[in-house]
Amino acid sequence: MAEKKIKKWEPESFELEMNTVWSFPKRGDWATHDAKWRGNWSPYIPRNLLLRYSQKGDLVLDQFAGGGTTLVEAKLLNRNIIGVDVNPVALERCEEKTDFEWENAGKVYIYKGDARNLDFISDESIDFICTHPPYANIIEYSEDIEEDLSHFKVPQFLEEMKSVAEESYRALKKDKFCAILMGDTRQKGHVVPMSFEVMKIFEAQGFKLKEIIIKEQHNCKATGYWKTNSVKYNFLLLAHEYLFVFRK
C-alpha cells in the first residue's frame, strides 16, 4: 500500500496565495504526488483552490482527473471528490494515487466517463469544480480513445469545450465556483489564445468570471530546443497559463 513510502503528508510552511500571479518552482512532492503524468498541474494549485473555494465535506468534481493530483488533495483536505476520465490508464493511476489511509480523509469516487456528458451526476449536486483539461492536441494522452479531447485540433477542441461548459454549469450548485486551468499555443509564428476562447465559452454558458490568475510555468520539457528556436525565429516562449475561477 502507498503509505509505506510516504515520508511527508503536507507541503512545508504552506501559505495561501493572496494575489493573481501564482508561481510554484517546486512541483510539490508530499503524499503520493509526483510529476510522472505529463502535463499534470502542481498540487499547490488544487490545494489553494480547494481551501479557498470549498469547505470540508463538500462534493468536488474533477472531470479531467488525469494523473489524480486534485483527487489526492481533496482526500487530504477532507473534501469528497468525483474524478472522471475517459482514459483507463489515467483511472488506474488515480486509484493507485488515492490508495492511502489518512485521518479525516475525504471520499474519492472514480468513474470512466466523458466530461461532455456527465449523466451520472445529478443537476446542481456539486459544490466546487476544480479541473485541468488538456490543451487541445498539444499533448496527446491516448492513442485510440475517440472521446479523448487531447486528439482535437484547436477549433474542434473549442467546439467540444462548449459541452464541457454546459455540463459543468448543470452539475454545479448555484453561487458555487468552477476553476479551470488553460494554456495557449502558437501556430505558424502567431499566438492562438485558446485560454481566452475557453473563458468566453464558459461565460456564454452563464458563468460569471470571478478571478483570472496568471500561473507561471516551470520545468517545461524541450526548453533547450525552444530557446534556440525562439532566438532564431524571434518569438517569446509561452511561460504562463491562465487559471479562471467562475461563479454560477
PDB file of C-alpha atoms in Angstrom, residues 20-184:
ATOM      1  CA  THR A  20      -3.414  36.912  -9.011  1.00  0.00           C
ATOM      2  CA  VAL A  21       0.060  35.715 -10.033  1.00  0.00           C
ATOM      3  CA  TRP A  22       0.968  32.206  -8.872  1.00  0.00           C
ATOM      4  CA  SER A  23       4.366  30.581  -9.219  1.00  0.00           C
ATOM      5  CA  PHE A  24       5.428  27.202  -7.829  1.00  0.00           C
ATOM      6  CA  PRO A  25       9.042  26.457  -8.813  1.00  0.00           C
ATOM      7  CA  LYS A  26       8.946  23.277  -6.689  1.00  0.00           C
ATOM      8  CA  ARG A  27       6.281  20.949  -8.025  1.00  0.00           C
ATOM      9  CA  GLY A  28       5.238  19.530  -4.658  1.00  0.00           C
ATOM     10  CA  ASP A  29       6.287  16.063  -3.525  1.00  0.00           C
ATOM     11  CA  TRP A  30       4.157  15.406  -0.422  1.00  0.00           C
ATOM     12  CA  ALA A  31       1.775  12.449  -0.033  1.00  0.00           C
ATOM     13  CA  THR A  32       1.698  10.423  -3.274  1.00  0.00           C
ATOM     14  CA  HIS A  33       2.390  13.316  -5.659  1.00  0.00           C
ATOM     15  CA  ASP A  34       4.948  13.065  -8.451  1.00  0.00           C
ATOM     16  CA  ALA A  35       5.498  14.684 -11.856  1.00  0.00           C
ATOM     17  CA  LYS A  36       5.329  11.474 -13.862  1.00  0.00           C
ATOM     18  CA  TRP A  37       1.993  12.228 -15.545  1.00  0.00           C
ATOM     19  CA  ARG A  38       2.943  14.578 -18.347  1.00  0.00           C
ATOM     20  CA  GLY A  39       1.265  17.977 -18.175  1.00  0.00           C
ATOM     21  CA  ASN A  40      -0.224  17.430 -14.698  1.00  0.00           C
ATOM     22  CA  TRP A  41      -0.595  20.521 -12.545  1.00  0.00           C
ATOM     23  CA  SER A  42       1.339  21.218  -9.384  1.00  0.00           C
ATOM     24  CA  PRO A  43      -0.578  20.079  -6.267  1.00  0.00           C
ATOM     25  CA  TYR A  44      -0.162  23.612  -4.908  1.00  0.00           C
ATOM     26  CA  ILE A  45      -2.844  24.719  -7.375  1.00  0.00           C
ATOM     27  CA  PRO A  46      -5.708  22.442  -6.267  1.00  0.00           C
ATOM     28  CA  ARG A  47      -4.655  22.881  -2.639  1.00  0.00           C
ATOM     29  CA  ASN A  48      -5.072  26.653  -2.923  1.00  0.00           C
ATOM     30  CA  LEU A  49      -8.326  26.341  -4.847  1.00  0.00           C
ATOM     31  CA  LEU A  50      -9.884  23.723  -2.555  1.00  0.00           C
ATOM     32  CA  LEU A  51      -9.040  25.715   0.570  1.00  0.00           C
ATOM     33  CA  ARG A  52     -10.374  28.938  -0.898  1.00  0.00           C
ATOM     34  CA  TYR A  53     -13.485  27.808  -2.761  1.00  0.00           C
ATOM     35  CA  SER A  54     -14.750  24.740  -0.884  1.00  0.00           C
ATOM     36  CA  GLN A  55     -15.457  23.522   2.649  1.00  0.00           C
ATOM     37  CA  LYS A  56     -14.689  20.256   4.440  1.00  0.00           C
ATOM     38  CA  GLY A  57     -17.237  17.614   3.479  1.00  0.00           C
ATOM     39  CA  ASP A  58     -18.107  19.323   0.166  1.00  0.00           C
ATOM     40  CA  LEU A  59     -18.525  17.320  -3.026  1.00  0.00           C
ATOM     41  CA  VAL A  60     -15.922  18.358  -5.620  1.00  0.00           C
ATOM     42  CA  LEU A  61     -15.721  17.383  -9.297  1.00  0.00           C
ATOM     43  CA  ASP A  62     -12.645  16.949 -11.494  1.00  0.00           C
ATOM     44  CA  GLN A  63     -13.873  15.764 -14.891  1.00  0.00           C
ATOM     45  CA  PHE A  64     -10.347  15.613 -16.344  1.00  0.00           C
ATOM     46  CA  ALA A  65      -8.825  13.615 -13.482  1.00  0.00           C
ATOM     47  CA  GLY A  66      -5.671  12.640 -15.412  1.00  0.00           C
ATOM     48  CA  GLY A  67      -2.795  11.970 -13.033  1.00  0.00           C
ATOM     49  CA  GLY A  68      -5.011  12.245  -9.931  1.00  0.00           C
ATOM     50  CA  THR A  69      -3.408  15.329  -8.349  1.00  0.00           C
ATOM     51  CA  THR A  70      -6.740  17.001  -7.491  1.00  0.00           C
ATOM     52  CA  LEU A  71      -8.129  13.743  -6.105  1.00  0.00           C
ATOM     53  CA  VAL A  72      -5.192  13.315  -3.722  1.00  0.00           C
ATOM     54  CA  GLU A  73      -5.514  16.908  -2.463  1.00  0.00           C
ATOM     55  CA  ALA A  74      -9.275  16.603  -1.975  1.00  0.00           C
ATOM     56  CA  LYS A  75      -8.809  13.397   0.031  1.00  0.00           C
ATOM     57  CA  LEU A  76      -6.108  15.009   2.211  1.00  0.00           C
ATOM     58  CA  LEU A  77      -8.235  18.127   2.788  1.00  0.00           C
ATOM     59  CA  ASN A  78     -11.378  16.195   3.766  1.00  0.00           C
ATOM     60  CA  ARG A  79     -13.360  17.001   0.616  1.00  0.00           C
ATOM     61  CA  ASN A  80     -15.276  14.266  -1.182  1.00  0.00           C
ATOM     62  CA  ILE A  81     -14.420  14.173  -4.878  1.00  0.00           C
ATOM     63  CA  ILE A  82     -15.687  12.636  -8.097  1.00  0.00           C
ATOM     64  CA  GLY A  83     -12.837  12.047 -10.534  1.00  0.00           C
ATOM     65  CA  VAL A  84     -13.781  11.379 -14.172  1.00  0.00           C
ATOM     66  CA  ASP A  85     -11.577  10.497 -17.136  1.00  0.00           C
ATOM     67  CA  VAL A  86     -12.024   8.747 -20.490  1.00  0.00           C
ATOM     68  CA  ASN A  87      -8.642   7.092 -20.224  1.00  0.00           C
ATOM     69  CA  PRO A  88      -8.368   3.771 -18.316  1.00  0.00           C
ATOM     70  CA  VAL A  89      -4.624   4.373 -17.804  1.00  0.00           C
ATOM     71  CA  ALA A  90      -5.438   7.635 -16.008  1.00  0.00           C
ATOM     72  CA  LEU A  91      -8.119   5.944 -13.893  1.00  0.00           C
ATOM     73  CA  GLU A  92      -5.695   3.205 -12.851  1.00  0.00           C
ATOM     74  CA  ARG A  93      -3.206   5.844 -11.748  1.00  0.00           C
ATOM     75  CA  CYS A  94      -5.955   7.743  -9.864  1.00  0.00           C
ATOM     76  CA  GLU A  95      -6.832   4.551  -7.968  1.00  0.00           C
ATOM     77  CA  GLU A  96      -3.184   3.974  -7.123  1.00  0.00           C
ATOM     78  CA  LYS A  97      -2.501   7.576  -6.060  1.00  0.00           C
ATOM     79  CA  THR A  98      -5.534   7.796  -3.744  1.00  0.00           C
ATOM     80  CA  ASP A  99      -4.905   4.396  -2.156  1.00  0.00           C
ATOM     81  CA  PHE A 100      -3.718   5.609   1.244  1.00  0.00           C
ATOM     82  CA  GLU A 101      -5.099   5.873   4.765  1.00  0.00           C
ATOM     83  CA  TRP A 102      -5.460   9.362   6.192  1.00  0.00           C
ATOM     84  CA  GLU A 103      -7.225  10.697   9.245  1.00  0.00           C
ATOM     85  CA  ASN A 104     -10.432  12.584   8.303  1.00  0.00           C
ATOM     86  CA  ALA A 105      -9.904  11.704   4.645  1.00  0.00           C
ATOM     87  CA  GLY A 106     -12.457  12.724   2.047  1.00  0.00           C
ATOM     88  CA  LYS A 107     -14.054  10.017  -0.080  1.00  0.00           C
ATOM     89  CA  VAL A 108     -12.865   9.515  -3.650  1.00  0.00           C
ATOM     90  CA  TYR A 109     -15.224   8.271  -6.366  1.00  0.00           C
ATOM     91  CA  ILE A 110     -13.571   7.380  -9.679  1.00  0.00           C
ATOM     92  CA  TYR A 111     -15.561   6.998 -12.899  1.00  0.00           C
ATOM     93  CA  LYS A 112     -14.752   6.274 -16.517  1.00  0.00           C
ATOM     94  CA  GLY A 113     -16.657   8.971 -18.357  1.00  0.00           C
ATOM     95  CA  ASP A 114     -16.691  11.882 -20.779  1.00  0.00           C
ATOM     96  CA  ALA A 115     -16.586  15.475 -19.491  1.00  0.00           C
ATOM     97  CA  ARG A 116     -19.082  16.405 -22.229  1.00  0.00           C
ATOM     98  CA  ASN A 117     -21.715  14.056 -20.840  1.00  0.00           C
ATOM     99  CA  LEU A 118     -21.777  13.565 -17.068  1.00  0.00           C
ATOM    100  CA  ASP A 119     -25.228  11.992 -16.990  1.00  0.00           C
ATOM    101  CA  PHE A 120     -24.385  10.033 -13.817  1.00  0.00           C
ATOM    102  CA  ILE A 121     -24.047  13.337 -11.925  1.00  0.00           C
ATOM    103  CA  SER A 122     -27.343  14.956 -10.991  1.00  0.00           C
ATOM    104  CA  ASP A 123     -28.197  18.635 -11.561  1.00  0.00           C
ATOM    105  CA  GLU A 124     -26.808  21.135  -9.039  1.00  0.00           C
ATOM    106  CA  SER A 125     -25.173  18.449  -6.872  1.00  0.00           C
ATOM    107  CA  ILE A 126     -21.546  19.647  -6.999  1.00  0.00           C
ATOM    108  CA  ASP A 127     -20.074  22.181  -4.538  1.00  0.00           C
ATOM    109  CA  PHE A 128     -16.908  23.004  -6.496  1.00  0.00           C
ATOM    110  CA  ILE A 129     -15.370  22.110  -9.869  1.00  0.00           C
ATOM    111  CA  CYS A 130     -11.580  22.036  -9.945  1.00  0.00           C
ATOM    112  CA  THR A 131     -10.085  20.784 -13.203  1.00  0.00           C
ATOM    113  CA  HIS A 132      -7.258  20.948 -15.728  1.00  0.00           C
ATOM    114  CA  PRO A 133      -8.369  19.955 -19.244  1.00  0.00           C
ATOM    115  CA  PRO A 134      -5.901  19.015 -21.983  1.00  0.00           C
ATOM    116  CA  TYR A 135      -4.820  21.949 -24.149  1.00  0.00           C
ATOM    117  CA  ALA A 136      -6.263  20.666 -27.427  1.00  0.00           C
ATOM    118  CA  ASN A 137      -3.716  18.277 -29.001  1.00  0.00           C
ATOM    119  CA  ILE A 138      -0.515  19.801 -27.559  1.00  0.00           C
ATOM    120  CA  ILE A 139      -0.045  16.619 -25.500  1.00  0.00           C
ATOM    121  CA  GLU A 140      -1.986  13.558 -26.672  1.00  0.00           C
ATOM    122  CA  TYR A 141      -2.860  11.336 -23.735  1.00  0.00           C
ATOM    123  CA  SER A 142      -4.039   8.242 -25.595  1.00  0.00           C
ATOM    124  CA  GLU A 143      -3.669   6.604 -28.977  1.00  0.00           C
ATOM    125  CA  ASP A 144      -7.139   5.467 -29.934  1.00  0.00           C
ATOM    126  CA  ILE A 145      -9.704   6.742 -27.410  1.00  0.00           C
ATOM    127  CA  GLU A 146     -12.198   8.539 -29.618  1.00  0.00           C
ATOM    128  CA  GLU A 147     -13.639  10.666 -26.792  1.00  0.00           C
ATOM    129  CA  ASP A 148     -10.216  11.919 -25.689  1.00  0.00           C
ATOM    130  CA  LEU A 149     -10.232  15.704 -26.209  1.00  0.00           C
ATOM    131  CA  SER A 150      -6.429  15.690 -26.492  1.00  0.00           C
ATOM    132  CA  HIS A 151      -6.832  14.377 -30.061  1.00  0.00           C
ATOM    133  CA  PHE A 152      -8.646  17.500 -31.282  1.00  0.00           C
ATOM    134  CA  LYS A 153      -7.030  20.442 -33.015  1.00  0.00           C
ATOM    135  CA  VAL A 154      -7.849  23.858 -31.549  1.00  0.00           C
ATOM    136  CA  PRO A 155     -11.085  24.718 -33.478  1.00  0.00           C
ATOM    137  CA  GLN A 156     -12.692  21.329 -32.791  1.00  0.00           C
ATOM    138  CA  PHE A 157     -11.404  21.313 -29.204  1.00  0.00           C
ATOM    139  CA  LEU A 158     -13.102  24.662 -28.556  1.00  0.00           C
ATOM    140  CA  GLU A 159     -16.307  23.354 -30.088  1.00  0.00           C
ATOM    141  CA  GLU A 160     -16.231  20.351 -27.705  1.00  0.00           C
ATOM    142  CA  MET A 161     -15.488  22.600 -24.712  1.00  0.00           C
ATOM    143  CA  LYS A 162     -18.984  24.094 -25.147  1.00  0.00           C
ATOM    144  CA  SER A 163     -20.447  20.763 -23.984  1.00  0.00           C
ATOM    145  CA  VAL A 164     -17.941  20.668 -21.108  1.00  0.00           C
ATOM    146  CA  ALA A 165     -19.076  24.155 -20.020  1.00  0.00           C
ATOM    147  CA  GLU A 166     -22.727  23.153 -20.324  1.00  0.00           C
ATOM    148  CA  GLU A 167     -22.264  20.049 -18.174  1.00  0.00           C
ATOM    149  CA  SER A 168     -20.205  21.999 -15.627  1.00  0.00           C
ATOM    150  CA  TYR A 169     -22.949  24.595 -15.316  1.00  0.00           C
ATOM    151  CA  ARG A 170     -25.650  21.943 -14.974  1.00  0.00           C
ATOM    152  CA  ALA A 171     -23.839  19.933 -12.295  1.00  0.00           C
ATOM    153  CA  LEU A 172     -22.698  22.869 -10.141  1.00  0.00           C
ATOM    154  CA  LYS A 173     -24.840  24.324  -7.364  1.00  0.00           C
ATOM    155  CA  LYS A 174     -25.905  27.950  -7.685  1.00  0.00           C
ATOM    156  CA  ASP A 175     -23.413  30.514  -6.279  1.00  0.00           C
ATOM    157  CA  LYS A 176     -20.634  27.893  -6.228  1.00  0.00           C
ATOM    158  CA  PHE A 177     -17.308  28.066  -8.064  1.00  0.00           C
ATOM    159  CA  CYS A 178     -15.668  26.383 -11.041  1.00  0.00           C
ATOM    160  CA  ALA A 179     -11.875  26.646 -11.531  1.00  0.00           C
ATOM    161  CA  ILE A 180     -10.172  25.731 -14.800  1.00  0.00           C
ATOM    162  CA  LEU A 181      -6.512  25.960 -15.827  1.00  0.00           C
ATOM    163  CA  MET A 182      -5.897  26.606 -19.540  1.00  0.00           C
ATOM    164  CA  GLY A 183      -2.890  27.456 -21.656  1.00  0.00           C
ATOM    165  CA  ASP A 184      -2.315  28.956 -25.085  1.00  0.00           C
TER     166      ASP A 184
END
